[in-house]
PDB file of C-alpha atoms in Angstrom:
ATOM      1  CA  MET P  19      96.671  81.905 105.429  1.00 56.00           C
ATOM      2  CA  LEU P  20      93.274  81.480 103.882  1.00 65.00           C
ATOM      3  CA  VAL P  21      91.716  80.785 107.272  1.00 61.00           C
ATOM      4  CA  SER P  22      93.175  83.945 108.715  1.00 62.00           C
ATOM      5  CA  LEU P  23      91.882  85.945 105.727  1.00 64.00           C
ATOM      6  CA  LYS P  24      88.407  84.561 106.284  1.00 73.00           C
ATOM      7  CA  ARG P  25      88.516  85.506 109.936  1.00 69.00           C
ATOM      8  CA  ILE P  26      89.676  88.990 109.139  1.00 68.00           C
ATOM      9  CA  ILE P  27      86.885  89.520 106.637  1.00 71.00           C
ATOM     10  CA  ARG P  28      84.288  88.158 109.029  1.00 74.00           C
ATOM     11  CA  ALA P  29      85.533  90.333 111.873  1.00 65.00           C
ATOM     12  CA  GLY P  30      85.541  93.354 109.622  1.00 65.00           C
ATOM     13  CA  TRP P  31      81.973  92.639 108.446  1.00 72.00           C
ATOM     14  CA  LEU P  32      80.819  92.251 112.071  1.00 71.00           C
ATOM     15  CA  SER P  33      82.472  95.519 113.032  1.00 67.00           C
ATOM     16  CA  PHE P  34      80.643  97.254 110.172  1.00 70.00           C
ATOM     17  CA  ARG P  35      77.301  95.847 111.289  1.00 71.00           C
ATOM     18  CA  ARG P  36      77.977  96.829 114.945  1.00 70.00           C
ATOM     19  CA  ASN P  37      78.433 100.498 113.903  1.00 68.00           C
ATOM     20  CA  GLN P  38      75.633 100.762 111.430  1.00 73.00           C
ATOM     21  CA  GLY P  39      74.780 104.382 112.254  1.00 73.00           C
ATOM     22  CA  LEU P  40      78.255 105.805 111.787  1.00 69.00           C
ATOM     23  CA  SER P  41      78.848 103.489 108.828  1.00 74.00           C
ATOM     24  CA  GLY P  42      75.751 104.842 107.238  1.00 79.00           C
ATOM     25  CA  VAL P  43      76.902 108.420 107.700  1.00 75.00           C
ATOM     26  CA  THR P  44      80.308 107.503 106.341  1.00 75.00           C
ATOM     27  CA  ILE P  45      78.788 105.917 103.224  1.00 81.00           C
ATOM     28  CA  PHE P  46      76.527 108.935 102.715  1.00 81.00           C
ATOM     29  CA  VAL P  47      79.388 111.375 102.792  1.00 77.00           C
ATOM     30  CA  MET P  48      81.445 109.105 100.555  1.00 79.00           C
ATOM     31  CA  VAL P  49      78.645 108.969  98.062  1.00 84.00           C
ATOM     32  CA  LEU P  50      78.584 112.828  98.064  1.00 80.00           C
ATOM     33  CA  THR P  51      82.371 112.832  97.465  1.00 78.00           C
ATOM     34  CA  ILE P  52      82.288 110.241  94.666  1.00 83.00           C
ATOM     35  CA  SER P  53      79.343 111.974  93.155  1.00 83.00           C
ATOM     36  CA  LEU P  54      81.115 115.337  93.045  1.00 78.00           C
ATOM     37  CA  VAL P  55      84.264 113.708  91.537  1.00 80.00           C
ATOM     38  CA  THR P  56      82.086 112.073  88.822  1.00 86.00           C
ATOM     39  CA  SER P  57      80.181 115.219  88.218  1.00 82.00           C
ATOM     40  CA  ILE P  58      83.425 117.144  87.690  1.00 80.00           C
ATOM     41  CA  PHE P  59      84.483 114.489  85.159  1.00 84.00           C
ATOM     42  CA  LEU P  60      81.198 114.701  83.295  1.00 87.00           C
ATOM     43  CA  PHE P  61      81.193 118.521  83.433  1.00 82.00           C
ATOM     44  CA  ARG P  62      84.590 118.428  81.770  1.00 79.00           C
ATOM     45  CA  GLY P  63      83.173 116.390  78.945  1.00 84.00           C
ATOM     46  CA  LEU P  64      80.180 118.790  78.580  1.00 84.00           C
ATOM     47  CA  SER P  65      82.376 121.922  78.691  1.00 77.00           C
ATOM     48  CA  SER P  66      84.784 120.349  76.173  1.00 77.00           C
ATOM     49  CA  PHE P  67      81.814 119.697  73.909  1.00 84.00           C
ATOM     50  CA  LEU P  68      80.497 123.328  74.324  1.00 76.00           C
ATOM     51  CA  MET P  69      83.927 124.754  73.701  1.00 72.00           C
ATOM     52  CA  ASP P  70      84.361 122.751  70.557  1.00 74.00           C
ATOM     53  CA  SER P  71      80.858 123.781  69.354  1.00 76.00           C
ATOM     54  CA  LEU P  72      81.573 127.450  70.270  1.00 71.00           C
ATOM     55  CA  GLU P  73      85.016 127.314  68.500  1.00 68.00           C
ATOM     56  CA  LYS P  74      83.288 126.237  65.310  1.00 71.00           C
ATOM     57  CA  LYS P  75      80.993 129.223  65.478  1.00 72.00           C
ATOM     58  CA  PHE P  76      83.651 131.737  66.621  1.00 76.00           C
ATOM     59  CA  ASP P  77      85.401 133.534  63.855  1.00 81.00           C
ATOM     60  CA  ILE P  78      86.942 136.998  63.288  1.00 85.00           C
ATOM     61  CA  SER P  79      86.311 139.099  60.179  1.00 87.00           C
ATOM     62  CA  VAL P  80      88.822 141.047  58.308  1.00 89.00           C
ATOM     63  CA  TYR P  81      87.327 143.855  56.245  1.00 90.00           C
ATOM     64  CA  PHE P  82      89.284 145.221  53.244  1.00 90.00           C
ATOM     65  CA  LYS P  83      89.271 148.806  51.849  1.00 87.00           C
ATOM     66  CA  GLU P  84      86.868 149.460  49.056  1.00 84.00           C
ATOM     67  CA  ASP P  85      89.684 149.867  46.461  1.00 84.00           C
ATOM     68  CA  SER P  86      91.373 146.556  47.391  1.00 85.00           C
ATOM     69  CA  MET P  87      91.845 144.221  44.534  1.00 87.00           C
ATOM     70  CA  GLU P  88      90.294 140.739  44.730  1.00 88.00           C
ATOM     71  CA  ALA P  89      93.695 139.184  43.829  1.00 90.00           C
ATOM     72  CA  GLU P  90      95.278 140.824  46.768  1.00 90.00           C
ATOM     73  CA  ILE P  91      92.535 139.698  49.115  1.00 89.00           C
ATOM     74  CA  LEU P  92      92.925 136.120  47.910  1.00 90.00           C
ATOM     75  CA  LYS P  93      96.687 136.336  48.344  1.00 91.00           C
ATOM     76  CA  THR P  94      96.075 137.430  52.007  1.00 89.00           C
ATOM     77  CA  LYS P  95      93.731 134.499  52.369  1.00 91.00           C
ATOM     78  CA  ASP P  96      96.533 132.078  51.203  1.00 90.00           C
ATOM     79  CA  LEU P  97      98.992 133.631  53.618  1.00 90.00           C
ATOM     80  CA  LEU P  98      96.599 133.138  56.473  1.00 90.00           C
ATOM     81  CA  LEU P  99      96.027 129.579  55.544  1.00 91.00           C
ATOM     82  CA  GLU P 100      99.799 128.920  55.951  1.00 90.00           C
ATOM     83  CA  LEU P 101      99.502 129.802  59.651  1.00 90.00           C
ATOM     84  CA  PRO P 102      99.221 126.683  61.914  1.00 90.00           C
ATOM     85  CA  GLU P 103      96.763 128.523  64.104  1.00 88.00           C
ATOM     86  CA  VAL P 104      94.258 128.955  61.249  1.00 90.00           C
ATOM     87  CA  ARG P 105      91.689 126.190  60.482  1.00 87.00           C
ATOM     88  CA  ALA P 106      89.643 127.832  57.730  1.00 89.00           C
ATOM     89  CA  VAL P 107      89.291 131.101  55.792  1.00 91.00           C
ATOM     90  CA  ASP P 108      86.203 132.043  53.824  1.00 91.00           C
ATOM     91  CA  TYR P 109      86.175 134.899  51.296  1.00 91.00           C
ATOM     92  CA  VAL P 110      83.089 137.071  51.071  1.00 90.00           C
ATOM     93  CA  SER P 111      83.028 139.539  48.314  1.00 88.00           C
ATOM     94  CA  GLN P 112      81.088 142.818  48.410  1.00 85.00           C
ATOM     95  CA  ASP P 113      78.274 141.434  46.323  1.00 85.00           C
ATOM     96  CA  GLN P 114      78.022 138.332  48.433  1.00 87.00           C
ATOM     97  CA  ALA P 115      77.928 140.362  51.656  1.00 83.00           C
ATOM     98  CA  LEU P 116      75.125 142.364  50.223  1.00 81.00           C
ATOM     99  CA  VAL P 117      73.119 139.186  49.190  1.00 81.00           C
ATOM    100  CA  ILE P 118      73.675 137.671  52.692  1.00 81.00           C
ATOM    101  CA  PHE P 119      72.550 140.877  54.496  1.00 78.00           C
ATOM    102  CA  LYS P 120      69.446 141.074  52.306  1.00 77.00           C
ATOM    103  CA  GLU P 121      68.528 137.386  52.954  1.00 78.00           C
ATOM    104  CA  LYS P 122      68.894 137.892  56.712  1.00 79.00           C
ATOM    105  CA  ASN P 123      66.721 141.016  56.728  1.00 73.00           C
ATOM    106  CA  LYS P 124      64.285 140.198  53.985  1.00 73.00           C
ATOM    107  CA  ASP P 125      61.298 140.772  56.219  1.00 72.00           C
ATOM    108  CA  ASN P 126      62.533 144.115  57.585  1.00 72.00           C
ATOM    109  CA  GLU P 127      61.065 146.773  55.323  1.00 71.00           C
ATOM    110  CA  THR P 128      62.872 149.637  57.043  1.00 73.00           C
ATOM    111  CA  ILE P 129      66.311 148.163  56.353  1.00 70.00           C
ATOM    112  CA  ASN P 130      65.372 147.205  52.837  1.00 68.00           C
ATOM    113  CA  GLN P 131      64.242 150.712  52.093  1.00 73.00           C
ATOM    114  CA  ALA P 132      67.421 152.188  53.613  1.00 68.00           C
ATOM    115  CA  LEU P 133      69.491 149.915  51.202  1.00 68.00           C
ATOM    116  CA  VAL P 134      67.571 151.210  48.234  1.00 67.00           C
ATOM    117  CA  GLU P 135      68.084 154.802  49.278  1.00 68.00           C
ATOM    118  CA  ALA P 136      71.696 154.196  49.843  1.00 64.00           C
ATOM    119  CA  GLY P 137      72.044 153.122  46.169  1.00 66.00           C
ATOM    120  CA  ASP P 138      75.664 151.789  46.178  1.00 74.00           C
ATOM    121  CA  ASN P 139      76.782 148.665  47.886  1.00 74.00           C
ATOM    122  CA  PRO P 140      77.684 149.824  51.372  1.00 78.00           C
ATOM    123  CA  PHE P 141      79.491 146.556  52.312  1.00 82.00           C
ATOM    124  CA  LEU P 142      83.197 145.661  52.161  1.00 86.00           C
ATOM    125  CA  ALA P 143      84.828 142.452  50.992  1.00 88.00           C
ATOM    126  CA  SER P 144      85.982 140.364  53.867  1.00 90.00           C
ATOM    127  CA  LEU P 145      87.743 137.171  55.044  1.00 90.00           C
ATOM    128  CA  ASN P 146      86.088 135.144  57.812  1.00 90.00           C
ATOM    129  CA  ILE P 147      88.754 133.376  59.763  1.00 89.00           C
ATOM    130  CA  ARG P 148      88.233 130.382  62.035  1.00 87.00           C
ATOM    131  CA  ALA P 149      91.103 129.239  64.353  1.00 84.00           C
ATOM    132  CA  GLY P 150      91.976 125.842  65.501  1.00 78.00           C
ATOM    133  CA  SER P 151      91.348 127.064  69.062  1.00 75.00           C
ATOM    134  CA  VAL P 152      89.855 130.249  70.476  1.00 72.00           C
ATOM    135  CA  SER P 153      93.205 131.035  72.129  1.00 75.00           C
ATOM    136  CA  ASN P 154      94.796 131.377  68.641  1.00 83.00           C
ATOM    137  CA  TYR P 155      92.821 134.460  67.643  1.00 83.00           C
ATOM    138  CA  GLU P 156      95.248 136.696  69.462  1.00 84.00           C
ATOM    139  CA  THR P 157      98.189 135.285  67.382  1.00 87.00           C
ATOM    140  CA  ILE P 158      96.177 135.707  64.145  1.00 88.00           C
ATOM    141  CA  ASN P 159      95.211 139.277  64.985  1.00 86.00           C
ATOM    142  CA  ARG P 160      98.905 140.128  65.609  1.00 87.00           C
ATOM    143  CA  PHE P 161      99.775 138.664  62.205  1.00 88.00           C
ATOM    144  CA  LEU P 162      97.095 140.971  60.546  1.00 86.00           C
ATOM    145  CA  GLN P 163      98.646 144.038  62.240  1.00 85.00           C
ATOM    146  CA  ASN P 164     101.707 143.659  60.017  1.00 80.00           C
ATOM    147  CA  THR P 165     102.538 146.718  58.011  1.00 72.00           C
ATOM    148  CA  ARG P 166     102.324 144.823  54.735  1.00 79.00           C
ATOM    149  CA  PHE P 167      98.506 144.676  55.150  1.00 82.00           C
ATOM    150  CA  GLU P 168      98.193 148.375  55.990  1.00 81.00           C
ATOM    151  CA  SER P 169      97.113 149.418  52.611  1.00 83.00           C
ATOM    152  CA  LEU P 170      94.531 146.644  52.279  1.00 87.00           C
ATOM    153  CA  ILE P 171      92.772 146.181  55.580  1.00 88.00           C
ATOM    154  CA  ASP P 172      90.165 148.558  56.784  1.00 87.00           C
ATOM    155  CA  LYS P 173      89.524 146.943  60.143  1.00 87.00           C
ATOM    156  CA  VAL P 174      89.622 143.575  62.032  1.00 86.00           C
ATOM    157  CA  ASP P 175      86.782 142.918  64.410  1.00 85.00           C
ATOM    158  CA  TYR P 176      88.720 140.778  66.844  1.00 80.00           C
ATOM    159  CA  TYR P 177      88.565 143.281  69.761  1.00 77.00           C
ATOM    160  CA  GLN P 178      84.830 143.549  69.466  1.00 77.00           C
ATOM    161  CA  ARG P 179      84.518 139.755  69.998  1.00 74.00           C
ATOM    162  CA  LYS P 180      87.337 139.361  72.453  1.00 75.00           C
ATOM    163  CA  PRO P 181      85.307 140.094  75.560  1.00 80.00           C
ATOM    164  CA  VAL P 182      82.763 137.383  74.719  1.00 74.00           C
ATOM    165  CA  ILE P 183      85.563 134.841  74.219  1.00 69.00           C
ATOM    166  CA  GLU P 184      87.298 135.767  77.423  1.00 72.00           C
ATOM    167  CA  SER P 185      84.032 135.755  79.373  1.00 77.00           C
ATOM    168  CA  PHE P 186      83.161 132.291  78.267  1.00 69.00           C
ATOM    169  CA  TYR P 187      86.618 130.828  79.104  1.00 70.00           C
ATOM    170  CA  SER P 188      86.538 132.616  82.490  1.00 76.00           C
ATOM    171  CA  LEU P 189      83.172 131.144  83.280  1.00 72.00           C
ATOM    172  CA  ILE P 190      84.313 127.491  82.408  1.00 69.00           C
ATOM    173  CA  ASN P 191      87.596 127.900  84.362  1.00 73.00           C
ATOM    174  CA  ASN P 192      85.831 129.304  87.393  1.00 78.00           C
ATOM    175  CA  LEU P 193      83.242 126.483  87.368  1.00 71.00           C
ATOM    176  CA  GLN P 194      85.976 123.868  87.113  1.00 70.00           C
ATOM    177  CA  LYS P 195      88.056 125.393  89.952  1.00 78.00           C
ATOM    178  CA  THR P 196      84.923 125.526  92.122  1.00 78.00           C
ATOM    179  CA  GLY P 197      84.246 121.915  91.521  1.00 69.00           C
ATOM    180  CA  ILE P 198      87.824 120.850  92.429  1.00 76.00           C
ATOM    181  CA  VAL P 199      87.647 122.892  95.613  1.00 80.00           C
ATOM    182  CA  LEU P 200      84.335 121.357  96.641  1.00 75.00           C
ATOM    183  CA  THR P 201      85.626 117.848  95.820  1.00 71.00           C
ATOM    184  CA  LEU P 202      88.693 118.377  98.049  1.00 77.00           C
ATOM    185  CA  ILE P 203      86.531 119.723 100.907  1.00 79.00           C
ATOM    186  CA  LEU P 204      84.106 116.827 100.643  1.00 69.00           C
ATOM    187  CA  ALA P 205      86.943 114.352 100.398  1.00 69.00           C
ATOM    188  CA  PHE P 206      88.447 115.732 103.637  1.00 76.00           C
ATOM    189  CA  ILE P 207      85.084 115.451 105.325  1.00 74.00           C
ATOM    190  CA  ALA P 208      84.623 111.917 104.079  1.00 66.00           C
ATOM    191  CA  PHE P 209      88.121 110.956 105.250  1.00 69.00           C
ATOM    192  CA  SER P 210      87.429 112.524 108.708  1.00 73.00           C
ATOM    193  CA  ILE P 211      84.115 110.753 109.223  1.00 68.00           C
ATOM    194  CA  THR P 212      85.608 107.427 108.088  1.00 64.00           C
ATOM    195  CA  PHE P 213      88.498 108.026 110.304  1.00 68.00           C
ATOM    196  CA  VAL P 214      86.312 108.714 113.344  1.00 70.00           C
ATOM    197  CA  THR P 215      84.139 105.615 112.533  1.00 65.00           C
ATOM    198  CA  ILE P 216      87.161 103.391 112.522  1.00 63.00           C
ATOM    199  CA  ARG P 217      88.500 104.954 115.639  1.00 68.00           C
ATOM    200  CA  LEU P 218      85.190 104.363 117.450  1.00 67.00           C
ATOM    201  CA  ALA P 219      85.183 100.865 116.303  1.00 62.00           C
ATOM    202  CA  ILE P 220      88.795 100.440 117.641  1.00 64.00           C
ATOM    203  CA  TYR P 221      87.830 101.808 121.039  1.00 66.00           C
ATOM    204  CA  SER P 222      84.746  99.590 121.259  1.00 62.00           C
ATOM    205  CA  ALA P 223      87.011  96.627 120.611  1.00 59.00           C
ATOM    206  CA  SER P 224      89.951  97.843 122.593  1.00 64.00           C
ATOM    207  CA  GLU P 225      89.776  94.940 125.075  1.00 64.00           C
ATOM    208  CA  GLU P 226      89.924  92.416 122.322  1.00 63.00           C
ATOM    209  CA  ILE P 227      92.751  94.207 120.611  1.00 63.00           C
ATOM    210  CA  GLY P 228      94.656  94.240 123.925  1.00 65.00           C
ATOM    211  CA  ILE P 229      94.203  90.519 124.377  1.00 64.00           C
ATOM    212  CA  MET P 230      95.385  89.853 120.687  1.00 63.00           C
ATOM    213  CA  ARG P 231      98.447  92.014 121.363  1.00 65.00           C
ATOM    214  CA  LEU P 232      99.190  90.078 124.545  1.00 65.00           C
ATOM    215  CA  VAL P 233      99.081  86.761 122.788  1.00 64.00           C
ATOM    216  CA  GLY P 234     101.427  88.040 120.095  1.00 63.00           C
ATOM    217  CA  ALA P 235      99.038  88.675 117.197  1.00 60.00           C
ATOM    218  CA  ASP P 236     100.565  90.182 114.279  1.00 65.00           C
ATOM    219  CA  ASN P 237      99.760  93.818 113.594  1.00 63.00           C
ATOM    220  CA  TRP P 238      98.196  93.103 110.271  1.00 66.00           C
ATOM    221  CA  PHE P 239      95.845  90.586 111.876  1.00 67.00           C
ATOM    222  CA  ILE P 240      94.689  93.289 114.267  1.00 67.00           C
ATOM    223  CA  ARG P 241      94.628  95.863 111.564  1.00 70.00           C
ATOM    224  CA  GLY P 242      92.791  93.774 109.020  1.00 72.00           C
ATOM    225  CA  PRO P 243      89.091  93.805 110.321  1.00 73.00           C
ATOM    226  CA  PHE P 244      89.174  97.639 110.461  1.00 72.00           C
ATOM    227  CA  LEU P 245      90.690  97.786 106.995  1.00 75.00           C
ATOM    228  CA  ILE P 246      87.939  95.594 105.712  1.00 78.00           C
ATOM    229  CA  GLN P 247      85.313  97.924 107.390  1.00 75.00           C
ATOM    230  CA  GLY P 248      86.741 100.877 105.569  1.00 75.00           C
ATOM    231  CA  ILE P 249      86.815  98.880 102.260  1.00 79.00           C
ATOM    232  CA  ILE P 250      83.154  97.876 102.790  1.00 82.00           C
ATOM    233  CA  CYS P 251      82.077 101.528 103.234  1.00 78.00           C
ATOM    234  CA  GLY P 252      83.994 102.628 100.213  1.00 80.00           C
ATOM    235  CA  VAL P 253      82.748  99.770  97.940  1.00 84.00           C
ATOM    236  CA  LEU P 254      79.128 100.322  99.042  1.00 87.00           C
ATOM    237  CA  ALA P 255      79.477 104.075  98.364  1.00 85.00           C
ATOM    238  CA  PHE P 256      80.996 103.288  94.889  1.00 87.00           C
ATOM    239  CA  LEU P 257      78.076 100.950  94.063  1.00 89.00           C
ATOM    240  CA  ILE P 258      75.480 103.480  95.141  1.00 91.00           C
ATOM    241  CA  SER P 259      77.201 106.200  93.154  1.00 89.00           C
ATOM    242  CA  LEU P 260      77.567 104.065  90.001  1.00 90.00           C
ATOM    243  CA  VAL P 261      73.944 103.073  89.951  1.00 92.00           C
ATOM    244  CA  LEU P 262      72.877 106.672  90.761  1.00 92.00           C
ATOM    245  CA  PHE P 263      74.891 108.192  87.922  1.00 92.00           C
ATOM    246  CA  LEU P 264      73.830 105.480  85.402  1.00 92.00           C
ATOM    247  CA  ALA P 265      70.096 106.371  86.154  1.00 93.00           C
ATOM    248  CA  LEU P 266      70.795 110.093  86.134  1.00 91.00           C
ATOM    249  CA  SER P 267      72.776 110.203  82.924  1.00 91.00           C
ATOM    250  CA  TYR P 268      70.088 108.083  81.161  1.00 92.00           C
ATOM    251  CA  SER P 269      67.185 110.145  82.324  1.00 92.00           C
ATOM    252  CA  LEU P 270      68.846 113.631  81.816  1.00 90.00           C
ATOM    253  CA  SER P 271      70.282 112.890  78.413  1.00 90.00           C
ATOM    254  CA  PRO P 272      67.283 113.949  76.376  1.00 91.00           C
ATOM    255  CA  LYS P 273      67.099 117.290  78.167  1.00 91.00           C
ATOM    256  CA  ILE P 274      70.867 117.913  77.921  1.00 89.00           C
ATOM    257  CA  ILE P 275      70.849 117.014  74.169  1.00 89.00           C
ATOM    258  CA  TYR P 276      68.142 119.619  73.682  1.00 87.00           C
ATOM    259  CA  LEU P 277      69.781 122.295  75.712  1.00 84.00           C
ATOM    260  CA  THR P 278      73.333 121.743  74.257  1.00 81.00           C
ATOM    261  CA  SER P 279      72.216 120.888  70.683  1.00 80.00           C
ATOM    262  CA  GLY P 280      74.012 117.461  70.672  1.00 84.00           C
ATOM    263  CA  PHE P 281      75.763 116.406  73.905  1.00 88.00           C
ATOM    264  CA  ASN P 282      74.558 112.925  74.855  1.00 91.00           C
ATOM    265  CA  LEU P 283      75.324 112.574  78.533  1.00 90.00           C
ATOM    266  CA  PHE P 284      74.469 108.795  78.707  1.00 92.00           C
ATOM    267  CA  GLN P 285      76.578 107.973  75.635  1.00 92.00           C
ATOM    268  CA  TYR P 286      79.489 110.020  77.064  1.00 92.00           C
ATOM    269  CA  PHE P 287      79.037 108.084  80.401  1.00 92.00           C
ATOM    270  CA  ILE P 288      79.126 104.676  78.727  1.00 92.00           C
ATOM    271  CA  GLY P 289      81.971 105.726  76.454  1.00 91.00           C
ATOM    272  CA  ASN P 290      84.069 106.600  79.449  1.00 92.00           C
ATOM    273  CA  PHE P 291      82.613 103.845  81.732  1.00 91.00           C
ATOM    274  CA  PHE P 292      85.982 102.302  82.691  1.00 91.00           C
ATOM    275  CA  ILE P 293      87.456 105.724  83.506  1.00 90.00           C
ATOM    276  CA  ILE P 294      84.384 106.611  85.636  1.00 89.00           C
ATOM    277  CA  PHE P 295      84.473 103.150  87.121  1.00 88.00           C
ATOM    278  CA  GLY P 296      88.172 103.684  88.148  1.00 87.00           C
ATOM    279  CA  LEU P 297      87.624 107.184  89.525  1.00 83.00           C
ATOM    280  CA  GLN P 298      84.668 106.135  91.644  1.00 84.00           C
ATOM    281  CA  ILE P 299      86.212 102.878  93.058  1.00 83.00           C
ATOM    282  CA  LEU P 300      89.503 104.717  93.795  1.00 80.00           C
ATOM    283  CA  SER P 301      87.573 107.585  95.406  1.00 75.00           C
ATOM    284  CA  GLY P 302      85.518 105.267  97.567  1.00 74.00           C
ATOM    285  CA  ALA P 303      87.708 102.334  98.426  1.00 74.00           C
ATOM    286  CA  GLY P 304      90.746 104.693  98.551  1.00 74.00           C
ATOM    287  CA  LEU P 305      89.151 106.927 101.195  1.00 70.00           C
ATOM    288  CA  GLY P 306      88.078 103.884 103.230  1.00 69.00           C
ATOM    289  CA  ILE P 307      91.380 102.208 103.029  1.00 73.00           C
ATOM    290  CA  ILE P 308      93.614 105.251 103.680  1.00 72.00           C
ATOM    291  CA  SER P 309      91.500 106.483 106.661  1.00 68.00           C
ATOM    292  CA  SER P 310      91.378 103.048 108.156  1.00 68.00           C
ATOM    293  CA  LEU P 311      95.097 102.496 107.900  1.00 69.00           C
ATOM    294  CA  ILE P 312      95.817 105.899 109.485  1.00 70.00           C
ATOM    295  CA  ALA P 313      93.299 105.278 112.354  1.00 65.00           C
ATOM    296  CA  ILE P 314      94.556 101.778 113.327  1.00 68.00           C
ATOM    297  CA  ARG P 315      98.232 102.752 112.856  1.00 67.00           C
ATOM    298  CA  ARG P 316      97.794 105.644 115.389  1.00 59.00           C
ATOM    299  CA  TYR P 317      96.340 103.242 117.812  1.00 60.00           C
ATOM    300  CA  LEU P 318      98.928 100.503 117.293  1.00 59.00           C
ATOM    301  CA  ASP P 319     101.809 103.027 117.703  1.00 56.00           C
ATOM    302  CA  LYS P 320     100.708 103.882 121.268  1.00 55.00           C
TER     303      LYS P 320
END
C-alpha cells in the first residue's frame, strides 16, 4: 500500500513537471481565485467595522414643542429605552442645545450676531436616539408616530437622514455581491484551466494509461497521479496566496488604520488566521482535486 502511494505521488510530481507551462497558468489563475475569496473575507471584516463605527455615529433626533414639560420629555425617554431596538437615548434641553450650538460656531461672527439679535433661545429640547442597528430606526420612527406623542413632538429628523443610511447599506451590499460574482467567475475559470491541464496530461500519457488498463491496474492507481498533480497546483497556489496576503496585510495596515480610524487589517488577518487558512486551502486544493477527479473520470468512463 505504502509503495503504491509513493509511486502515485512520484508519477503525479513528474506529470506536474512535464506540463510546467500549463501548470504555471493553472497556479496563476488559482492564486487569483484564492486572492479574491480572501479579499472578500477581509472586506467583510472591514465593512463590519465601518458599519459598527457608523452605527455608533448615526442617531435620530426627536424635537419637542416649546411648551413641552421636561417631565413629559423624560417620560418619553424612559418609554424609548424600553424598546429592544434602542441602545441609548440622550436628553438635550433647550439651554444645552444653545450652548452646544454656540461652541460649534464660536468663530463664526455672523451666526453669533444673529443669535444676539434673535434674543430668545430659538432651539427646542430634544432626544438623541441611537439604535442597536441602523435597520432599527424605521421601527423607532413608527413608535414615535403614535398619537400619544402628538401633543409633545414637533418633528423627528429620521426621514432627513434615511437616504444617507440607505445609500451606505446599498453601497456595501453591491460591493459584496460584485465580489461574490467575481469569485464565482474566477473559480469557474480556474476549474476550467485545471481541467484542461489534467486532460492534456492524460492525453500525453494515454499510451501508458492504456497499458495499465490492459494489465488490470485499478482505476484509483491510474487516477492517483493526476489527482496528485491537481493537489500540487492547488497547494502551491494556496502557499503563494497565504504569503502574499500576510505581506500585503502587514504593509497596508498603517494606511488602512489611518483611513478607517482604527481598522487593523494585519491584526484582523492574524485573529482570523485559521479561518483564512481553511478558506484558502479549500479553494486551492479543492479546485485542483475536483477538476482532476472529473477530468480523469471522463477519460476512464470511455
